[in-house]
Coordinates of C-alpha atoms in Angstrom, one line a residue:
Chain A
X934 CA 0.0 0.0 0.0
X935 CA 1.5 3.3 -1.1
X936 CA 1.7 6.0 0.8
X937 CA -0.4 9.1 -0.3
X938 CA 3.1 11.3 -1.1
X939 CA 2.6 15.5 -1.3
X940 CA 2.0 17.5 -4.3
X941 CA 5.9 20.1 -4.6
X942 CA 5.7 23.4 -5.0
X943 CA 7.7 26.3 -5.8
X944 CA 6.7 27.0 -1.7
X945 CA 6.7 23.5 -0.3
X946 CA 9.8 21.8 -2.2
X947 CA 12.8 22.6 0.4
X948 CA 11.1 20.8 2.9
X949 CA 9.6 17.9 1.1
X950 CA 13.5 17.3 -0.9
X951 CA 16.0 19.2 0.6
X952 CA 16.7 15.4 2.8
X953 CA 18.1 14.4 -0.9
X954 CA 21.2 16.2 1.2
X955 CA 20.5 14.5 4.4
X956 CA 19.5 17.8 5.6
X957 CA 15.9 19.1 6.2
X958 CA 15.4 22.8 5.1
X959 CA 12.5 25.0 7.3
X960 CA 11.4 28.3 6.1
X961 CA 12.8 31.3 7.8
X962 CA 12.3 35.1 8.2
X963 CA 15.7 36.6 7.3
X964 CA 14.5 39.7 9.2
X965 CA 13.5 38.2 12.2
X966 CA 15.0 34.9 12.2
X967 CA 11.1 33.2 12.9
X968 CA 10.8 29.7 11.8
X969 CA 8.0 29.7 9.1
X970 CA 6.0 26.4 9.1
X971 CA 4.2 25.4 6.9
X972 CA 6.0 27.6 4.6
X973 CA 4.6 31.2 3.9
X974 CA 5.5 34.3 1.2
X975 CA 5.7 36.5 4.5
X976 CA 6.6 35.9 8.1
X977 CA 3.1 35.9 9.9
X978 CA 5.0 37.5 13.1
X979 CA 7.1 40.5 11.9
X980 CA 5.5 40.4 8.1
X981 CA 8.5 40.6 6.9
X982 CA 9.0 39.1 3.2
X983 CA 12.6 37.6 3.3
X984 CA 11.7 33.8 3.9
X985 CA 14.7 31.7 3.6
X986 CA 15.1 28.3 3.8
X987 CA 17.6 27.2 6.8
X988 CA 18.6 24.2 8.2
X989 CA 17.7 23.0 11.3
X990 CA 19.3 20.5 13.9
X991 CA 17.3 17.7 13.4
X992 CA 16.7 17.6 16.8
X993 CA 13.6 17.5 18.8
X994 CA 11.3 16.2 21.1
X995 CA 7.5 14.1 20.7
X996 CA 4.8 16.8 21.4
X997 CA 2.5 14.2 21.4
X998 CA 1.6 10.8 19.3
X999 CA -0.9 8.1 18.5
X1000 CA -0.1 4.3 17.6
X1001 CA -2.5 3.4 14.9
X1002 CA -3.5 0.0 15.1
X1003 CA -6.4 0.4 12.2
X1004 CA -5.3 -1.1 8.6
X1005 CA -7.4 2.0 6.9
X1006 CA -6.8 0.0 3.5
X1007 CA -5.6 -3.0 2.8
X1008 CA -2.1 -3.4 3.0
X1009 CA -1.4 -1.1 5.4
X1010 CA 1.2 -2.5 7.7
X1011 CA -0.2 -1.8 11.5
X1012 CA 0.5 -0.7 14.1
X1013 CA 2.6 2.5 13.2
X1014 CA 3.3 5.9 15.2
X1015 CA 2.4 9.1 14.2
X1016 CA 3.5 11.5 16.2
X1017 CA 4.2 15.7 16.0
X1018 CA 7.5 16.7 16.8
X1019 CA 8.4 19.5 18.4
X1020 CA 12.2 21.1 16.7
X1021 CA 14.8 22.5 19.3
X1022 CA 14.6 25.4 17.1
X1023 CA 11.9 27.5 18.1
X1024 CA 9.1 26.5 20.6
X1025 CA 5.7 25.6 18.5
X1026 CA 7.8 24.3 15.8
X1027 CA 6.1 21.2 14.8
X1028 CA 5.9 18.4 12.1
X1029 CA 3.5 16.0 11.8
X1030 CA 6.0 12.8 11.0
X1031 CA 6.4 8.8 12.1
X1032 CA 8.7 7.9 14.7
X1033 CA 10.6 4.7 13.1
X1034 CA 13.0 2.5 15.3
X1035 CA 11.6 2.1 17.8
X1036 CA 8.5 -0.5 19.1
X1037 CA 5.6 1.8 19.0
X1038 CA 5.1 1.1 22.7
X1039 CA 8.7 2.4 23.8
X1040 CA 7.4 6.2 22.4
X1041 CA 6.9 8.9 24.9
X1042 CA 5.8 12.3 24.9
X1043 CA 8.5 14.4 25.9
X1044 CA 10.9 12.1 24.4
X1045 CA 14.2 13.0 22.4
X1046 CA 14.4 12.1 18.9
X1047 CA 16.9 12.5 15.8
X1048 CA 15.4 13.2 12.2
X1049 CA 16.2 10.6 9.6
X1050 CA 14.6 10.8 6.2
X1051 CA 13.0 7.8 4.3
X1052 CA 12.7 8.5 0.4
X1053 CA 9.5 7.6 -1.9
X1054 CA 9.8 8.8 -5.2
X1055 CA 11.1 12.4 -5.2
X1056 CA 9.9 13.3 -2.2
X1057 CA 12.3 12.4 1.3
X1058 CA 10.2 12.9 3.9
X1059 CA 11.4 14.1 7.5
X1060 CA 11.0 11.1 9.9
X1061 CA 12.3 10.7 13.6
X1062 CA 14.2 7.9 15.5
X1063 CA 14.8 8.2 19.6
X1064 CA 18.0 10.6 19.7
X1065 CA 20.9 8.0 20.5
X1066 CA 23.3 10.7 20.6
X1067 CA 24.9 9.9 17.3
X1068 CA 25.0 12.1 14.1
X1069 CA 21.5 13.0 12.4
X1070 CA 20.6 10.1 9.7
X1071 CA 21.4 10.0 6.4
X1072 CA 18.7 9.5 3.2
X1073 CA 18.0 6.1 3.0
X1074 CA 15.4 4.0 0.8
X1075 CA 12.5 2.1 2.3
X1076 CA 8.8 2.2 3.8
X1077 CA 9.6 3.3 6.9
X1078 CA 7.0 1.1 8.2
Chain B
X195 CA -20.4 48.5 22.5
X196 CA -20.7 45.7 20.5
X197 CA -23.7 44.6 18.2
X198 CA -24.9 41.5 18.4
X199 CA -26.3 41.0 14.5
X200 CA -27.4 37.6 15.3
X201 CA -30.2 38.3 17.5
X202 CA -32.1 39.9 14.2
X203 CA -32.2 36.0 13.0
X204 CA -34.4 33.1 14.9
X205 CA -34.1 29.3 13.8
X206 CA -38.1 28.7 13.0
X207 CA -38.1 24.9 12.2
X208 CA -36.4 21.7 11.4
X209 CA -36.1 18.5 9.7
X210 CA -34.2 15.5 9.5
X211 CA -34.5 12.4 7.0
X212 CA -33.6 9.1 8.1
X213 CA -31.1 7.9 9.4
X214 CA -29.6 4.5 8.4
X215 CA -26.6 2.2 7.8
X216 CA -26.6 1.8 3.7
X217 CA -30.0 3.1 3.3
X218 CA -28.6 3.1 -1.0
X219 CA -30.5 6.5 -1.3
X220 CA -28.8 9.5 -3.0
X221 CA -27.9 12.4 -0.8
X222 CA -30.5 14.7 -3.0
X223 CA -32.9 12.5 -2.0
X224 CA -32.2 12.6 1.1
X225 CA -31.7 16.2 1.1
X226 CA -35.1 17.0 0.0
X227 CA -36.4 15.1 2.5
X228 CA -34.5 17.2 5.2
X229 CA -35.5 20.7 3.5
X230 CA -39.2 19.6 3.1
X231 CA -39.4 18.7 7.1
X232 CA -38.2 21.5 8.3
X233 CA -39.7 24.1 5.9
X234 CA -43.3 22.3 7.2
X235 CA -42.0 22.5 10.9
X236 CA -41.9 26.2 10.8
X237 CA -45.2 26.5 8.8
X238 CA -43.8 28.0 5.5
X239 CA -43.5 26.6 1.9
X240 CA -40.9 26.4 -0.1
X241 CA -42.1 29.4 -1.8
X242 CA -41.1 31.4 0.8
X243 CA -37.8 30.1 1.2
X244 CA -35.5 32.9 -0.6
X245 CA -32.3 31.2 0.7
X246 CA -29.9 28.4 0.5
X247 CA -26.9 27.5 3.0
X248 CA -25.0 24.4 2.9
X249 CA -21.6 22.8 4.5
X250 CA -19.1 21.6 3.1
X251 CA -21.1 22.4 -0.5
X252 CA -20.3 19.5 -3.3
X253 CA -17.0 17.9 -3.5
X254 CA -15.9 14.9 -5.9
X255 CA -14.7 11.9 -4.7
X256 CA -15.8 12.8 -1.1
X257 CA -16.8 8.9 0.2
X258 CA -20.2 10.2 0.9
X259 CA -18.8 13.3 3.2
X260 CA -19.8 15.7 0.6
X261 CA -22.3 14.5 -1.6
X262 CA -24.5 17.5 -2.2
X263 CA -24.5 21.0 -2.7
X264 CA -26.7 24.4 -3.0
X265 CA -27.2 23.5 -6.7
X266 CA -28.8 19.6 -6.4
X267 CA -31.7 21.1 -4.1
X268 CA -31.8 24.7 -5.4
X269 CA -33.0 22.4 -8.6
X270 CA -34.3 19.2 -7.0
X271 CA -37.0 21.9 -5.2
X272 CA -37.1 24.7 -7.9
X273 CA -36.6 27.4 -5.2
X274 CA -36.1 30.8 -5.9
X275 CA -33.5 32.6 -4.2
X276 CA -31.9 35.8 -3.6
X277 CA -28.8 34.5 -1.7
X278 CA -27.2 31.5 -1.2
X279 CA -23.5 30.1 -0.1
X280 CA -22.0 26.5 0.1
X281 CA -18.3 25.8 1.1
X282 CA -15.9 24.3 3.9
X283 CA -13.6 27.1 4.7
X284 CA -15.9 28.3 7.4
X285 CA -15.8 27.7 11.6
X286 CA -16.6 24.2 11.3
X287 CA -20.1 22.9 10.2
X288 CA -22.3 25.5 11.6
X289 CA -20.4 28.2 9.2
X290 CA -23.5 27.2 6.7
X291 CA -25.8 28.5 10.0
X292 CA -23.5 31.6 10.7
X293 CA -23.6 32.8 6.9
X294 CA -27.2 32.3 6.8
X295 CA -27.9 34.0 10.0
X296 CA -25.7 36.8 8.4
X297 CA -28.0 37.0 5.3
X298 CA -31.0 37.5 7.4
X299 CA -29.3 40.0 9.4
X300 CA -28.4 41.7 6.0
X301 CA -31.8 41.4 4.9
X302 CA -30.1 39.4 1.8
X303 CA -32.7 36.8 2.5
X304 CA -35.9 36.1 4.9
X305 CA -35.8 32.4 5.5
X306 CA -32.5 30.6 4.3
X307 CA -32.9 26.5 4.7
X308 CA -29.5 25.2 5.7
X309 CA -28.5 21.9 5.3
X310 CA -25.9 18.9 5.9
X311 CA -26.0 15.9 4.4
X312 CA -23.7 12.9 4.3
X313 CA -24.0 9.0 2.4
X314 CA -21.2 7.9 4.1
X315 CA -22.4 4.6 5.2
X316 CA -23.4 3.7 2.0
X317 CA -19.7 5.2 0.0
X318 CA -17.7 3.3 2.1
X319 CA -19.6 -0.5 1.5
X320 CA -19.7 0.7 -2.3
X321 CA -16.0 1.4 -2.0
X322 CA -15.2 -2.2 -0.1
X323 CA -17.4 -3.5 -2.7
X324 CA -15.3 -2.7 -5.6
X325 CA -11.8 -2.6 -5.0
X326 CA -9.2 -1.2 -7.1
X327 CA -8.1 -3.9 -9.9
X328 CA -4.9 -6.1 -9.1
X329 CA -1.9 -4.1 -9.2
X330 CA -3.5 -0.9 -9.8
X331 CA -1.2 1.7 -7.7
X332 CA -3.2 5.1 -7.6
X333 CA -0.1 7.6 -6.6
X334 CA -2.5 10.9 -6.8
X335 CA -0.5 12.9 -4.1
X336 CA -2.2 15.3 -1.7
X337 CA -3.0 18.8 -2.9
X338 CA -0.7 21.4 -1.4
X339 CA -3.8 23.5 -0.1
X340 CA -5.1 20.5 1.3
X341 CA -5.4 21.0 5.5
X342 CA -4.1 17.2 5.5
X343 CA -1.3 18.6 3.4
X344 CA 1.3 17.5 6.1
X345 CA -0.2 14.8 7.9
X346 CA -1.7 12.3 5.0
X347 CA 2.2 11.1 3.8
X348 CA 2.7 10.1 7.3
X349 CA -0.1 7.7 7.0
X350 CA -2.1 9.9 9.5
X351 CA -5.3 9.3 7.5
X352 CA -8.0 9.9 9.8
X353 CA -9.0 12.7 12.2
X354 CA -8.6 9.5 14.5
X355 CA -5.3 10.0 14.3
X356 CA -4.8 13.6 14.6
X357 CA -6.9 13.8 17.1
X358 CA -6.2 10.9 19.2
X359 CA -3.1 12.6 19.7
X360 CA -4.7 15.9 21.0
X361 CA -6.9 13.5 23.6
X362 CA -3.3 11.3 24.5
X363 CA -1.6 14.9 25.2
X364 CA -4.7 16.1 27.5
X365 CA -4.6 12.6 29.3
X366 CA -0.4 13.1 29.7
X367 CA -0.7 16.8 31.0
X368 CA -4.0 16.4 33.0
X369 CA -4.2 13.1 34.0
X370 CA -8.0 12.2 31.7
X371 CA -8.2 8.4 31.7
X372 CA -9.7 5.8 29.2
X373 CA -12.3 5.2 31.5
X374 CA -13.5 9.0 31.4
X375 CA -14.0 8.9 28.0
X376 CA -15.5 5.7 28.1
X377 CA -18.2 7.4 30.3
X378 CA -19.0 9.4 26.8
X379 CA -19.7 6.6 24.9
X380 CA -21.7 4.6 27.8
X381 CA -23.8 7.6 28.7
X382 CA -24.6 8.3 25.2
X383 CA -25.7 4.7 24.3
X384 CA -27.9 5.1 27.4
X385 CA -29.5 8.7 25.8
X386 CA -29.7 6.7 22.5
X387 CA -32.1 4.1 24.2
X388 CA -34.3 7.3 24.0
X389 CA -34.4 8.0 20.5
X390 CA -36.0 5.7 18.3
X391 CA -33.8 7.0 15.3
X392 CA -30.9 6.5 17.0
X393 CA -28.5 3.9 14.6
X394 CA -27.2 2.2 17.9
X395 CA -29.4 1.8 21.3
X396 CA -28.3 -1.5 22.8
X397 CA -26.3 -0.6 26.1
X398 CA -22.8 -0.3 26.0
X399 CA -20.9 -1.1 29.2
X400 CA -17.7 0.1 30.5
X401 CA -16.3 -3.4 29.8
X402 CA -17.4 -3.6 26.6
X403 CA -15.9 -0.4 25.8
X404 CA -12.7 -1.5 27.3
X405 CA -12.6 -4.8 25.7
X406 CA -13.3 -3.3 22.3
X407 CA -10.5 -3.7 19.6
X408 CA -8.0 0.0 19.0
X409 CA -8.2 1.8 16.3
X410 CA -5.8 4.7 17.2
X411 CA -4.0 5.0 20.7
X412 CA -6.3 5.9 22.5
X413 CA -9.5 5.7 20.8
X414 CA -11.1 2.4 20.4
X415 CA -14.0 1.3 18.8
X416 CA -16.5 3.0 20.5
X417 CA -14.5 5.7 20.8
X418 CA -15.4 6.8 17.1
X419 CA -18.6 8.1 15.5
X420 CA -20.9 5.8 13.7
X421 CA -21.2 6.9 9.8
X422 CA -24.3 6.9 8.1
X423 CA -27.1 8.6 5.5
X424 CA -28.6 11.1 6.7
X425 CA -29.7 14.7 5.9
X426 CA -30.3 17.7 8.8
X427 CA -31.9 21.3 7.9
X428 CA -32.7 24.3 9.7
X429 CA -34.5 27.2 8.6
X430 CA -33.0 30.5 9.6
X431 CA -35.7 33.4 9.2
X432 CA -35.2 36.9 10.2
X433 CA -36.4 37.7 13.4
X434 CA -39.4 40.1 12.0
X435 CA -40.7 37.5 10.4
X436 CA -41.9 35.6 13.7
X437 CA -45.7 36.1 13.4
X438 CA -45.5 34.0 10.2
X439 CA -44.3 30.9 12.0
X440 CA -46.1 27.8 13.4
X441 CA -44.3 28.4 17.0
X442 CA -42.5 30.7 19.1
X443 CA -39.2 30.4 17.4
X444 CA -35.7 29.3 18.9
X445 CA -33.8 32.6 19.6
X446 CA -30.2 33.4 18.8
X447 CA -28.3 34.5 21.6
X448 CA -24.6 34.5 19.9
X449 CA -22.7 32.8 17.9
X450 CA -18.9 32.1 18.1
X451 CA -16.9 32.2 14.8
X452 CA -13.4 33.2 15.9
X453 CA -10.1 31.5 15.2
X454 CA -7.1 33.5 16.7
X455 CA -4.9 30.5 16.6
X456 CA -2.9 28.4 14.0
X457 CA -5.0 27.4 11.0
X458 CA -3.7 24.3 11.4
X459 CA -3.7 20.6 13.0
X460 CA -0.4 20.9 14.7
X461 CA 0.9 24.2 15.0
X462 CA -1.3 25.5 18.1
X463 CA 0.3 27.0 20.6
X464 CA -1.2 24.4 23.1
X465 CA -1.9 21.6 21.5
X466 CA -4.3 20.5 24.7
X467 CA -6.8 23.0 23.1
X468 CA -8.4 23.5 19.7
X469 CA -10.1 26.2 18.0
X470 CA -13.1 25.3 20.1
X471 CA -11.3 27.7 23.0
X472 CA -11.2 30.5 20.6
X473 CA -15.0 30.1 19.0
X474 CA -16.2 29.5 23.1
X475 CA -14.6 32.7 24.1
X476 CA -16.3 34.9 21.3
X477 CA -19.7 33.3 22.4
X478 CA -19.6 34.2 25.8
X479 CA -18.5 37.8 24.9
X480 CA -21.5 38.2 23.1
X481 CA -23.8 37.9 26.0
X482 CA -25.0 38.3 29.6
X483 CA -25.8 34.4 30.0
X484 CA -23.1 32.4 31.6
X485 CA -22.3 28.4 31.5
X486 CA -24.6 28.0 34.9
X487 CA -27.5 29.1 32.9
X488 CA -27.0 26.2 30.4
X489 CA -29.9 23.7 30.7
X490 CA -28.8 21.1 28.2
X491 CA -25.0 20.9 25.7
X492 CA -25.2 19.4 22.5
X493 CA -21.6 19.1 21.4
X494 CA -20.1 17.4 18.7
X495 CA -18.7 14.1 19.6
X496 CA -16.8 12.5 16.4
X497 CA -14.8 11.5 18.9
X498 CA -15.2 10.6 22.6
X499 CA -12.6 13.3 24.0
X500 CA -14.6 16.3 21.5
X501 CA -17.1 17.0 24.1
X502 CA -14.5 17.1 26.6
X503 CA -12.7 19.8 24.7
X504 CA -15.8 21.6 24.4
X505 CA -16.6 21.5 28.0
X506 CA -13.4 23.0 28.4
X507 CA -13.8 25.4 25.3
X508 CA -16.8 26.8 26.6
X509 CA -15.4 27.2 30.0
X510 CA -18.3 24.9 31.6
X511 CA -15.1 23.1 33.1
X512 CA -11.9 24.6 33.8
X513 CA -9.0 23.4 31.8
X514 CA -8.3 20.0 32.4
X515 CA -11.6 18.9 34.4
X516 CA -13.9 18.0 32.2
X517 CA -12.5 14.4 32.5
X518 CA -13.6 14.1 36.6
X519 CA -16.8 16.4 35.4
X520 CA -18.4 13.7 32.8
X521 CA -16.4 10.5 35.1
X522 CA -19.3 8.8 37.1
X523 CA -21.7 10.4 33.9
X524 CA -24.4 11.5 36.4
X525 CA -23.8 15.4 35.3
X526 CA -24.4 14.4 32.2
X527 CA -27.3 12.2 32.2
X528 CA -30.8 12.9 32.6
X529 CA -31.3 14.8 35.9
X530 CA -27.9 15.8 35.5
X531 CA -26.4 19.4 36.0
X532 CA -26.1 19.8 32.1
X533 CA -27.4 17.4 30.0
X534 CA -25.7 15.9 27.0
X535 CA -26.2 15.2 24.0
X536 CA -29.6 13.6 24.8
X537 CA -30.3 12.2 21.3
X538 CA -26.9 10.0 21.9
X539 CA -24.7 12.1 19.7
X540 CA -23.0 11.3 16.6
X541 CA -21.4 8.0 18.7
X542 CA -25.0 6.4 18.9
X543 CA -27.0 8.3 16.9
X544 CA -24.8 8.4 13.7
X545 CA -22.6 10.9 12.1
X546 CA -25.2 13.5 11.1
X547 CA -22.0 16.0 11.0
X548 CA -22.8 18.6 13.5
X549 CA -26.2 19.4 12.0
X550 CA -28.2 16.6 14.4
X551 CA -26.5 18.3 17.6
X552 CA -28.3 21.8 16.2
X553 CA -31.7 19.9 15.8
X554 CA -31.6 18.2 18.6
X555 CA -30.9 21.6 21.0
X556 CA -33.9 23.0 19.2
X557 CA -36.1 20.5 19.6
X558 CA -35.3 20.3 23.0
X559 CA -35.9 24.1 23.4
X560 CA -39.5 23.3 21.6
X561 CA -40.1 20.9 24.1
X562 CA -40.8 18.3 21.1
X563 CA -37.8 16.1 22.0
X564 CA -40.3 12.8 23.0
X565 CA -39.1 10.6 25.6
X566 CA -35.8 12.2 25.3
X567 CA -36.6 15.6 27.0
X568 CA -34.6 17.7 29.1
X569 CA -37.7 19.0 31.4
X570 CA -38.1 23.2 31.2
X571 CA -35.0 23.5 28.7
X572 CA -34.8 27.0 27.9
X573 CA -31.1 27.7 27.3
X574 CA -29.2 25.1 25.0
X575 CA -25.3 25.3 23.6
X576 CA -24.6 23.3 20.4
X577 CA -21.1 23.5 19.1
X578 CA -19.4 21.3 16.1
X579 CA -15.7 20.6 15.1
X580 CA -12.5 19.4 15.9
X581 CA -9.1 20.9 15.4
X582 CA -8.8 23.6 13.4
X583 CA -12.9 23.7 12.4
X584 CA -14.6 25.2 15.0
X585 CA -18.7 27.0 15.4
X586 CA -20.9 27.3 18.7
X587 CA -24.5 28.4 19.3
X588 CA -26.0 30.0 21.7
X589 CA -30.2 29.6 21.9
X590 CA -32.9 30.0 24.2
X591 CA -36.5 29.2 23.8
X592 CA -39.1 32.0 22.3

């Protein structure tokens, strides 16, 4: 079962490819140095128009998560963890993502993790692992499942 | 001094189809069914209706969520109107009501029929019915403008997953337990035992709700709304209009619209709220009634933990309490200190999308809710949505 990947655009594209690099690329207010998320044309703070994008740590922490345990179509490999991460960046940063190595049972809000990217077509999309205190991950091929 | 526009508008009748698991009927049909009721119950005829309101209007490929829009019943009923308005981008569900009470206000229109109707029971067994063919790999991605633009590649494809994790962060920072939502679905059930349209009325125990297999941590089964057929209308007239109804009609006290937070299903600043909080607080700004004065709450329950976010959205319990408030369900049961959801909600009753928790409230205010009603209701909330979609209602009795 494939996952449901996003449409690119001009707006969206660093952070949906910029993992090709093994680095994950957030949108950022040159004037104010606000991290922009979801990306914008302005920064919704000091509505400024320089928005950059930066990279960030990697780093961050599980807001808060959910183990899905329903096979919503057939194929879907269960149980899984999604999860939104906050980044050490900025407080209120957050992504949607999986958390991936690691039993869905071990995750914890409030717990470190490391991004690590897992690559479908063109798009790499910014995953998290429990931060082992090693370097971030690289791009790597697979499900992620 | 602010003015409160709404007041100039009064709900004057409603209707409802049935309700059923794969009743096979087209949501037109349905529809018209809906409109026809409630245009009757306020003792008018569609030649007086002069306005149309529907949420979310059409969409393709919507699995039954979307199935009809202003244009199937403007032409199904051959109205004539001078304003109408269908979309999603509103405050949840009950932005079709809001725009419609706005157009009455206006005096764009005297009586706007507002509708919601859904065939998603029947969608989905079509859907499991025909498969895609062997092999067949549809890789249409998700629209950029999409609200599930960020979630959906993470396999986060339900609002039980988005907002199980809302209800797993309130029970981390505030200590709400299984067992507390559980007492939403149980209590329900028992309200739905009430209400012979009710899809579900068979009691649901606490063990049974425990027993029951996860869908996502830490919803279960029973946890999650039941989808189904079904249309719900309302007709909004303006207030000067009263003397041409059948009954005293429900009065408007406020609505609440707002969203000062994130647009969004992860970037609120506390992620143990929703827009709910922000909609609540506009309500209550918009009049001298308080939460004590409540006599009944509809509020929308796609979920189990929804009404507990609304209790706290609408400051009925303080932040974090509405888990110990609904726990042995006695304060929300008949003879309770506010009544909920007496028709048994969208987890008994069936996914009617917002629009049954508005119909309900009125007929409860009517005093034509049957076996079901709240005794001397004269002051009802209803609110719909979840995350980012948020509308409440304030009414009182004529």
């Amino acid at each position: 079962m494939p996952r449901t990947l996003p449409e690119l655009t001009p707006e969206n594209r660093h952070v949906w490819t910029s993992g090709a690099t093994g680095r994950l690329l957030i949108s950022q207010c040159a004037a104010c140095g606000y991290w922009v998320h979801p990306p914008g044309p302005v920064c919704p703070r000091c509505r400024a128009r320089g928005i950059t994008p930066r990279e960030v740590s990697g780093r961050g922490t599980v807001a808060t998560f959910t183990v899905n345990h329903q096979p919503w179509e057939p194929g879907l490999t269960v149980p899984y963890v999604v999860a939104i991460v906050e980044l050490v960046e900025q407080a209120g940063l957050r992504l949607t993502t999986n958390i991936v190595n690691c039993p869905p049972e071990q995750v914890r809000i409030g717990m470190p993790v490391r991004l690590t990217f897992v690559r479908d077509e063109d798009v790499y999309l910014p995953m998290f692992a429990p931060d082992d205190g090693e370097s971030a991950g690289t791009a790597v091929d697979g499900t992620g499942r | 001094m602010i003015r409160i526009g709404e007041r100039d508008a009064v709900i004057s009748g409603v209707g409802q189809s049935t309700i059923g698991r794969r009743l096979g009927r087209s949501g037109v049909d349905l529809s018209v069914e809906a409109v026809t009721r409630a245009v009757d119950h306020a003792g008018l005829t569609l030649a007086d209706i002069d306005g149309v309101s529907t949420w979310p209007g059409y969409q393709p490929n919507s699995m039954g969520m979307a199935p009809v829009g202003v244009r199937d019943v403007k032409e199904a009923l051959g109205l004539e109107v001078d304003w109408f308005c269908g979309g999603s981008e509103t405050p949840g569900q009950f932005g079709a009501v809001f725009n419609a009470v706005a157009a009455v206000a206006a005096g764009f229109a005297r009586h706007v029929v507002c509708f919601r109707t859904v065939t998603e029971a029947t969608s989905i067994a079509a859907a499991r019915n025909s498969p895609n063919p062997a092999g067949a790999v549809d890789r249409a991605r998700v629209p950029a403008g999409s609200l599930l633009h960020w979630q959906m590649p993470f396999d986060a494809r339900s609002a039980a997953n988005i907002l199980g994790m809302v209800a797993n962060l309130h029970m981390h920072t505030y200590g709400t337990t299984r067992a507390q939502l559980g007492q939403i679905a149980c209590t329900l059930r028992e309200h739905a035992a009430r209400n012979p349209k009710a899809v579900y009325r068979t009691p649901l125990t606490m063990d049974d709700y425990l027993s029951a297999r996860m869908i996502s941590t830490p919803f279960g089964l029973y946890d999650c709304d039941v989808p189904v057929d079904a249309s719900t209308a309302v007709v909004i007239s303006a207030a000067g209009c009263a003397g041409d109804l059948r009954r005293p009609p429900v009065r408007v006290e406020a609505i609440g619209s707002a969203l000062h937070g994130r647009d969004s299903w992860d970037q609120r600043a506390d992620l143990t709220t929703m827009a709910a909080t922000d909609a609540a607080r506009m309500l209550w700004r918009r009049t001298d009634l308080k939460p004590s004065d409540l006599d009944l709450a509809t509020l929308y329950d796609g979920f189990s933990f929804l009404p507990l976010a609304w209790l706290e959205a609408l400051a009925i319990c303080g932040p974090g309490e509405s888990g110990p408030f609904v726990e042995d369900g006695r304060n929300i049961s008949f003879g309770g200190t506010l009544p909920l959801n007496p028709h048994g909600g969208q987890l008994s009753e069936g996914r009617t999308h917002g629009f049954g928790h508005l119909h309900e409230a009125c007929l409860q205010l009517w005093g034509e809710a049957g076996d079901r009603q709240v005794p001397g209701a004269r002051v009802a909330v209803a609110a719909a949505g979840g995350g980012p979609l948020a509308g409440c209602i304030l009414l009182t009795s004529g």
